[in-house]
Short mmCIF file of C-alpha atoms in Angstrom, two decimals:
data_model
loop_
_atom_site.label_atom_id
_atom_site.label_comp_id
_atom_site.label_asym_id
_atom_site.label_seq_id
_atom_site.Cartn_x
_atom_site.Cartn_y
_atom_site.Cartn_z
CA MET A 28 -66.79 141.77 -7.85
CA ALA A 29 -64.32 144.58 -7.18
CA LYS A 30 -65.53 148.16 -7.41
CA ALA A 31 -64.26 150.02 -10.48
CA LEU A 32 -61.65 152.66 -9.71
CA SER A 33 -62.43 156.31 -10.37
CA PHE A 34 -60.30 158.31 -12.79
CA GLU A 35 -58.49 159.93 -9.87
CA ASP A 36 -57.91 156.60 -8.13
CA LYS A 37 -56.38 155.21 -11.32
CA LEU A 38 -53.98 158.16 -11.48
CA LEU A 39 -53.00 157.60 -7.86
CA ARG A 40 -52.42 153.91 -8.51
CA ILE A 41 -50.14 154.72 -11.46
CA GLU A 42 -48.14 157.04 -9.20
CA GLU A 43 -47.88 154.28 -6.58
CA ILE A 44 -46.69 151.80 -9.19
CA ALA A 45 -44.06 154.22 -10.49
CA GLU A 46 -42.77 154.92 -6.98
CA GLU A 47 -42.67 151.25 -6.08
CA MET A 48 -40.75 150.38 -9.23
CA GLN A 49 -38.26 153.23 -8.69
CA ASN A 50 -37.70 152.83 -4.96
CA SER A 51 -37.34 149.10 -4.52
CA GLU A 52 -35.52 146.13 -5.87
CA LEU A 53 -38.42 144.01 -6.99
CA PRO A 54 -38.08 140.58 -8.53
CA LEU A 55 -38.40 140.66 -12.31
CA GLY A 56 -41.80 138.95 -12.30
CA GLU A 57 -43.26 141.46 -9.87
CA SER A 58 -41.82 144.37 -11.86
CA VAL A 59 -43.40 143.03 -15.04
CA SER A 60 -46.75 142.57 -13.27
CA LEU A 61 -46.68 146.14 -11.97
CA TYR A 62 -45.71 147.45 -15.40
CA GLU A 63 -48.57 145.51 -16.98
CA GLU A 64 -51.02 146.94 -14.43
CA GLY A 65 -49.77 150.45 -15.14
CA VAL A 66 -50.12 150.03 -18.91
CA LYS A 67 -53.67 148.76 -18.46
CA LEU A 68 -54.58 151.73 -16.26
CA ILE A 69 -53.06 154.21 -18.72
CA LYS A 70 -55.07 152.66 -21.54
CA GLU A 71 -58.26 153.01 -19.48
CA LEU A 72 -57.44 156.63 -18.61
CA ARG A 73 -56.82 157.53 -22.25
CA LYS A 74 -60.18 156.00 -23.17
CA GLU A 75 -61.92 157.99 -20.42
CA LEU A 76 -60.20 161.22 -21.50
CA SER A 77 -61.24 160.67 -25.12
CA ALA A 78 -64.84 160.09 -24.06
CA ALA A 79 -64.82 163.25 -21.92
CA GLU A 80 -63.35 165.26 -24.80
CA GLU A 81 -66.11 164.05 -27.13
CA LYS A 82 -68.77 165.03 -24.57
CA VAL A 83 -67.26 168.51 -24.27
CA LYS A 84 -67.25 168.88 -28.05
CA ILE A 85 -70.91 167.86 -28.26
CA LEU A 86 -71.94 170.15 -25.42
CA SER A 87 -69.97 173.03 -26.90
CA ALA A 88 -71.69 172.53 -30.24
CA LEU A 89 -75.10 172.53 -28.55
CA CYS A 90 -74.27 175.82 -26.85
CA ASP A 91 -72.84 177.39 -30.01
CA GLN A 92 -69.42 177.54 -28.39
CA PRO A 93 -66.21 177.01 -30.34
CA VAL A 94 -65.04 173.42 -30.48
CA LEU A 95 -61.88 172.60 -28.58
CA LYS A 96 -58.68 172.82 -30.55
CA ASP A 97 -56.34 169.87 -30.58
CA TYR A 98 -53.37 170.56 -28.34
CA GLU A 99 -51.11 167.77 -29.49
#
């Protein structure tokens, strides 16, 4: 079984995918596969970020610190 990528490794892979798609003339099938991989990684990263944000909110509440404000 392949080792799960860290958050940082996922970001690096997305950058690699973007560069590869911009700097080469890939066949359509390969472009679609890379795009699909990138979308999957972005979805995983968003999930990890949401989980981290929830942890920070919980820890802040435990320490009587103000809860993070939404920045969107």
